[in-house]
XYZ file of C-alpha atoms in Angstrom:
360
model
C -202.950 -5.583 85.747
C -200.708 -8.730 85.444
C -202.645 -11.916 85.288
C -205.898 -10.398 85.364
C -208.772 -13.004 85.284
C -211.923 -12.624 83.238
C -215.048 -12.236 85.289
C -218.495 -13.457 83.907
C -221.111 -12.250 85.600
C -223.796 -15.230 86.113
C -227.706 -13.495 86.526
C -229.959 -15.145 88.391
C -233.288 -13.569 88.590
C -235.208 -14.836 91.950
C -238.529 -15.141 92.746
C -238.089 -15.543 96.693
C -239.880 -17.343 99.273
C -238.300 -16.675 102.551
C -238.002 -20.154 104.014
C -236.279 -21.910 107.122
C -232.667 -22.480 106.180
C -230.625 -26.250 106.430
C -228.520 -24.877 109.230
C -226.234 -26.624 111.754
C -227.679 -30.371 112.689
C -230.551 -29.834 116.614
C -231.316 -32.591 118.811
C -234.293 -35.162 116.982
C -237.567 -34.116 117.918
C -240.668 -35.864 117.607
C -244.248 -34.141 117.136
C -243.114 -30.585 116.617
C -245.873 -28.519 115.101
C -246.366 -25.270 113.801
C -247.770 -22.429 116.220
C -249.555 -19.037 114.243
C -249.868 -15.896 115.890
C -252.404 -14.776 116.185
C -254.453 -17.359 115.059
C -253.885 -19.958 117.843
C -252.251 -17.285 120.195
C -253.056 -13.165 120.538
C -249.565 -12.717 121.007
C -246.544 -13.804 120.275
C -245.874 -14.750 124.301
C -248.147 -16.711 124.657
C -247.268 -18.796 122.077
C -243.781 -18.910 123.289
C -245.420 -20.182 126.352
C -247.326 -22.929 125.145
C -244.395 -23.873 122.598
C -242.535 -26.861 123.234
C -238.964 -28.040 121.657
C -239.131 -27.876 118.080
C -241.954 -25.907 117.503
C -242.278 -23.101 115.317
C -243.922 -19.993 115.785
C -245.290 -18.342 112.747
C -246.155 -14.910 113.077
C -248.429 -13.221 110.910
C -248.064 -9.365 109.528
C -248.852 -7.093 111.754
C -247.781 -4.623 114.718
C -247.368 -6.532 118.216
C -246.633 -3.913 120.805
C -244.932 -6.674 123.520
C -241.800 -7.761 124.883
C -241.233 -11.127 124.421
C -239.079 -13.800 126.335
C -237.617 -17.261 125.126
C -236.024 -19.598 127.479
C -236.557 -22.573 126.243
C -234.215 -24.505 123.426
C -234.942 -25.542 120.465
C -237.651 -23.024 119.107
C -237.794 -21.015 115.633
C -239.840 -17.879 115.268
C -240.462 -16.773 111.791
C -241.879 -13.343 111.014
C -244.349 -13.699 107.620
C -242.629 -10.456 106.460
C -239.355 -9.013 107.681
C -240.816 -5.433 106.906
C -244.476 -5.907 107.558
C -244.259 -8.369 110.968
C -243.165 -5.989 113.323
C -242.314 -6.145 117.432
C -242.586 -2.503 119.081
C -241.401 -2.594 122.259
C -242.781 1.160 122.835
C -239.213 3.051 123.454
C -238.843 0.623 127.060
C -237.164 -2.094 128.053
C -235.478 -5.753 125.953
C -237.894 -6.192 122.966
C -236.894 -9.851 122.306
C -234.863 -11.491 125.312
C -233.014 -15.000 124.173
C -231.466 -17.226 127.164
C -231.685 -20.238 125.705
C -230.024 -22.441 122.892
C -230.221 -23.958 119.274
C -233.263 -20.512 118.889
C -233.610 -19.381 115.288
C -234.997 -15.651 115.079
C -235.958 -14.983 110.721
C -238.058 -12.465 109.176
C -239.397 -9.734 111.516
C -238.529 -5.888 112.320
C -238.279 -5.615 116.185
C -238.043 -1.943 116.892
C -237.664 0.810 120.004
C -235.916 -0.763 122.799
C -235.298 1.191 126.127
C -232.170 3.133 126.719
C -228.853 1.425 127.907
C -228.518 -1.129 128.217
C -231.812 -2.047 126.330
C -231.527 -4.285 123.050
C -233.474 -5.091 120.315
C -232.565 -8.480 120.881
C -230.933 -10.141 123.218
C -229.110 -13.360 123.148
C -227.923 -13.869 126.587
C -225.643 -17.038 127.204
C -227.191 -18.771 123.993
C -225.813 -21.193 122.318
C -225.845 -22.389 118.892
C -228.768 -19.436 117.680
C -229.032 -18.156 114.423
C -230.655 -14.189 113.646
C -231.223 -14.200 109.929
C -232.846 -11.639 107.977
C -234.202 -9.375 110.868
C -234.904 -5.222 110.506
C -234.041 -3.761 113.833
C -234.146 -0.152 114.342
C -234.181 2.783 117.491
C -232.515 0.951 120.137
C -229.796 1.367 122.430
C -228.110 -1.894 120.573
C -229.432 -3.562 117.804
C -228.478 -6.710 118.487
C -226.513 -7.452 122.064
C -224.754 -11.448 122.258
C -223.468 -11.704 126.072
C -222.321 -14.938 127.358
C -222.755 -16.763 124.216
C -221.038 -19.280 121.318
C -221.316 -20.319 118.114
C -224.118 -17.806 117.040
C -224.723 -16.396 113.527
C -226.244 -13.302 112.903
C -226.671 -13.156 108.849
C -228.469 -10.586 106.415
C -229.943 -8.519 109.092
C -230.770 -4.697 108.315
C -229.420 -2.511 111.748
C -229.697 0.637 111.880
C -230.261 4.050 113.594
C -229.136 2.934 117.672
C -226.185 3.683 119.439
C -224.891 0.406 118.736
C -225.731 -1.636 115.719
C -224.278 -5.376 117.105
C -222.583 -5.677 120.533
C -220.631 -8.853 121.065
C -219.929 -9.040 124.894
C -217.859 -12.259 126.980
C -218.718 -14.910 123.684
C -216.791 -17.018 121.509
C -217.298 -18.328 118.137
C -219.917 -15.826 117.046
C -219.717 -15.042 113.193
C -221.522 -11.537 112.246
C -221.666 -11.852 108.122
C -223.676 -9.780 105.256
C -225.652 -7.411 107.699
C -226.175 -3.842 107.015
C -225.153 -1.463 109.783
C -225.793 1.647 109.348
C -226.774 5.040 110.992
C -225.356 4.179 114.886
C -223.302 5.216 117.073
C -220.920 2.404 116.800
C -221.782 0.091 113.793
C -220.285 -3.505 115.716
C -218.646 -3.506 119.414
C -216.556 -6.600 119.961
C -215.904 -6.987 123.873
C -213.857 -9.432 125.717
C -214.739 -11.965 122.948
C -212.415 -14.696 120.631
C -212.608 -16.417 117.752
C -215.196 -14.389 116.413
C -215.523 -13.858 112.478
C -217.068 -10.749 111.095
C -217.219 -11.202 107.097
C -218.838 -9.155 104.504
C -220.846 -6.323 106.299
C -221.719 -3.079 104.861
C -221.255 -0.594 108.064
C -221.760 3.096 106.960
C -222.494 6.349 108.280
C -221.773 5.150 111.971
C -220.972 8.257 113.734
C -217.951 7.489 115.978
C -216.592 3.923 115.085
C -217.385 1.452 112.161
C -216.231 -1.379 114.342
C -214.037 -1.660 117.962
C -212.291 -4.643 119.403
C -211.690 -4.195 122.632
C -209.688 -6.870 125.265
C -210.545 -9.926 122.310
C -208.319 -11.779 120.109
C -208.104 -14.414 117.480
C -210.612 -13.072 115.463
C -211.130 -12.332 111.795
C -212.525 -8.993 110.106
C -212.477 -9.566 106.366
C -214.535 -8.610 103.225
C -216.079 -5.801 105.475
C -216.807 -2.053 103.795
C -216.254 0.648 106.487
C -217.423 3.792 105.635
C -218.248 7.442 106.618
C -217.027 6.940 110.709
C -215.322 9.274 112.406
C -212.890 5.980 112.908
C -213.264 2.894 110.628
C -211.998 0.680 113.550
C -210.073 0.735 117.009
C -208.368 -1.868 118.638
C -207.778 -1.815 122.416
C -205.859 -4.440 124.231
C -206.571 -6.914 121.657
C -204.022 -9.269 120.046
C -203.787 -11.884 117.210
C -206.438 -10.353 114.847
C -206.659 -10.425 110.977
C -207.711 -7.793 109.569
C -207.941 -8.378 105.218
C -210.161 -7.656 101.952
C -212.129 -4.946 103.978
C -212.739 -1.391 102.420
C -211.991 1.572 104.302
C -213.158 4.683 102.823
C -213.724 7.876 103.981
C -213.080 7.641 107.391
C -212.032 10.835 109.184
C -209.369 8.369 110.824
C -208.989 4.958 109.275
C -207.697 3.441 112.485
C -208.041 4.763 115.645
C -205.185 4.890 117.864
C -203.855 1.147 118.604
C -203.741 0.779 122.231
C -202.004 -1.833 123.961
C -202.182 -4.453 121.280
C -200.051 -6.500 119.440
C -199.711 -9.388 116.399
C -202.260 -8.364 114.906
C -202.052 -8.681 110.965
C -203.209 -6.055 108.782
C -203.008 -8.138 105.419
C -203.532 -11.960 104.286
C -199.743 -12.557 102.446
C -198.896 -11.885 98.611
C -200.979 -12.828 96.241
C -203.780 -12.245 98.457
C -203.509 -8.735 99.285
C -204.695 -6.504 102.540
C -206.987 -4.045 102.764
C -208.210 -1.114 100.726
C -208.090 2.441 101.729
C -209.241 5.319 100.253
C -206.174 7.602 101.157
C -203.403 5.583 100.105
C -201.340 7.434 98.341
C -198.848 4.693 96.790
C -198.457 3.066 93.698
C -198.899 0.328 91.442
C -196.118 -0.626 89.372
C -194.662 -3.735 90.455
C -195.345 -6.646 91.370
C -194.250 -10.000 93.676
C -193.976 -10.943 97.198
C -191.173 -8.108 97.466
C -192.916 -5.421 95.058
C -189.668 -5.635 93.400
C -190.806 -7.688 89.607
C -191.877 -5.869 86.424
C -195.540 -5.357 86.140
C -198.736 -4.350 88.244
C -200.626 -6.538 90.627
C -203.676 -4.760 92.103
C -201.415 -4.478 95.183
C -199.377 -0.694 95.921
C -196.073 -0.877 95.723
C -195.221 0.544 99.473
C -197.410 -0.397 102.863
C -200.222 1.132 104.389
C -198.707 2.717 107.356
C -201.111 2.241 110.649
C -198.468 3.246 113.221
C -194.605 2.388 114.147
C -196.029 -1.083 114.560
C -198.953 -1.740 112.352
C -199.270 -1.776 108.695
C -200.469 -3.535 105.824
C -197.930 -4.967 103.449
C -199.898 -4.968 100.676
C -202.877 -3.254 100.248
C -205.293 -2.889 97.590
C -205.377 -0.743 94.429
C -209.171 -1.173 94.555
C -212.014 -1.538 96.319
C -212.572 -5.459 97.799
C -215.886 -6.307 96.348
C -217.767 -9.741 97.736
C -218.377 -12.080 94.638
C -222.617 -12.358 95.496
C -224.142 -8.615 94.484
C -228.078 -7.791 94.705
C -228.829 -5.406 91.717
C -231.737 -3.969 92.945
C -230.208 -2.683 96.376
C -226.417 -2.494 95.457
C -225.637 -4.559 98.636
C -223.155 -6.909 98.569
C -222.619 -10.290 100.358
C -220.311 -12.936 100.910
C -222.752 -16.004 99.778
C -225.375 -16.222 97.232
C -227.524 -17.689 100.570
C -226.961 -14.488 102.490
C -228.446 -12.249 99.293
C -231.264 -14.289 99.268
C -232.093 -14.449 103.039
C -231.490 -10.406 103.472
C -234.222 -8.478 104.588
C -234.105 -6.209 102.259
C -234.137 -8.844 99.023
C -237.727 -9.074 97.394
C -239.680 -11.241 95.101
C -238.287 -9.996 91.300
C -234.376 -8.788 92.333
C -231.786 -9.935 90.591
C -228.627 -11.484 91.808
C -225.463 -10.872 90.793
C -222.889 -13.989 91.281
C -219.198 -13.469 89.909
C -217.465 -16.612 88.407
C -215.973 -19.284 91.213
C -216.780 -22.059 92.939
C -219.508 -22.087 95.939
C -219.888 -24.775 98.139
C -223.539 -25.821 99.431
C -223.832 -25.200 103.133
């Protein structure tokens, strides 16, 4: 490969201390204090209750078998142990029900949600709320945003529903270094913009890996898609970018493109597309025109989607997200995210390729 660079692997062994992240800048508060279930409260609602703006709940290990409801801003519940602090909402009904803004939701496996259209959790017309490093399994959707902007939902383990994250009427929500697996439908993006989905591993979910339906000006990139029955679908959606993800083994790759248009398969020469596992093409030229002596990474000919679709320049190999946990095999986009997933532990090693990352 032409111009190859050297990579040097940097190891960084870790010994973690899940913590409250430096996110995006809250109102000023004055007197918050720390709330500990079940040491001041039984249960985690009634500490919600008696929680004011600011406060944090701390929630010991343990198995709380209650459904839980935040409206009120400015709050940050933190689970002692994402695998050991557990909310069981006994197969009925929202487990953890969000209307309300600037809510932080870190460390906790909230499990067994009722049937459609139950959640997990629930961030209903929420703004500015982050869901880091949560295990959420058997529900009808892991995680559901309705109504909602500027969200994150980072390094969160989903798996085993009918629908792993469900983005419904929201803007601005970014879905990055999660793994979906074992649903239905790994991520559902409905009537939604400007929503950025970076650097999930979605595999073995049954029917698609990801669907856009009616929403545009997004961006799916760095993503691994893997084992669907279709690796993504786009209905009436328009002015998408779609680059760096892996598609591989997918009984269809894309599902049939239904009344949608500009939306771009690839991120321009040098930069490359996407890579898929059935491309049958080439690599033995190079440039903007594949028409220069010498390989690039890049095949020769497109990726053809459909009569209208394809990606100029995809990908020899696999896309592989610089920050790599050794111990799991999970990749992510930021060394932040590896450290914040659920499933990173006390004594894994990291795995950061050579660049540049900026401090958030």
């Amino acid at each position: 490969m032409k111009n190859k660079k050297m990579e040097i692997a940097v190891f960084v062994t870790l010994l973690l201390l899940f913590s409250l992240l430096n996110m995006q800048p809250r109102p000023v508060l004055t007197e918050s204090k720390t709330i500990i279930v079940p040491d001041d409260y039984a249960t985690i609602q009634e500490a919600v209750n008696a929680a004011e703006a600011g406060d944090i709940i701390y929630v010991k290990t343990g198995v709380y078998h209650e459904h839980v409801t935040v409206e009120k801003n400015n709050l940050t519940l933190i689970g002692e142990s994402a695998e050991e602090t557990i909310i069981d909402g006994d197969g009925e009904g929202t487990v953890l029900y969000i209307k309300a803004n600037y809510t932080t939701v870190k460390n906790f496996t909230i499990r067994k949600s009722g049937l459609r259209p139950d959640s997990a959790l629930f961030l209903d017309h929420a703004y500015n709320s982050f869901v880091w490093g949560n295990i959420l399994q058997s529900y009808y959707a892991g995680i559901r945003i309705y109504g909602s902007s500027q969200c994150e939902i980072v390094s969160n383990y989903v798996k085993n529903g009918s629908v792993g994250v469900w983005v419904e009427e929201s803007s601005m929500i970014i879905i990055r270094g999660n793994n979906i697996t074992e649903n239905e439908d790994g991520i559902r993006i409905y009537g939604s913009e400007k929503c950025t989905v970076f650097g999930n591993n979605l595999d073995s979910n049954g029917m698609y890996g990801v669907e856009i339906y009616q929403s545009s000006h997004s961006i799916l990139s760095g993503n691994s898609i893997i084992n669907s029955a279709v690796g993504i679908r786009l209905y009436a959606s328009s002015h998408n970018k779609i680059f760096h993800n892996n598609f591989i083994n997918n009984t269809k790759q894309v599902g049939p493109i239904y009344q949608s248009f500009n939306n771009v398969w690839d991120d321009a020469y040098p930069s490359g597309g996407n890579y898929w596992s059935d491309y049958t093409g080439v690599d033995e030229k190079s440039g903007p025109y594949q028409n220069e002596t010498g390989s690039d990474g890049i095949g020769d000919t497109p990726y053809i989607i459909d009569a209208s679709n394809q990606d100029r320049y995809p990908l020899m190999t696999p896309y592989t997200p610089p920050v790599q946990n050794l111990n799991t095999g999970l990749h992510y986009p930021t060394i932040q995210d590896a450290i914040d997933a659920s499933t990173t532990i006390g004594g894994h090693t990291i795995l950061v390729r050579a660049g540049v990352y900026l401090k958030n």
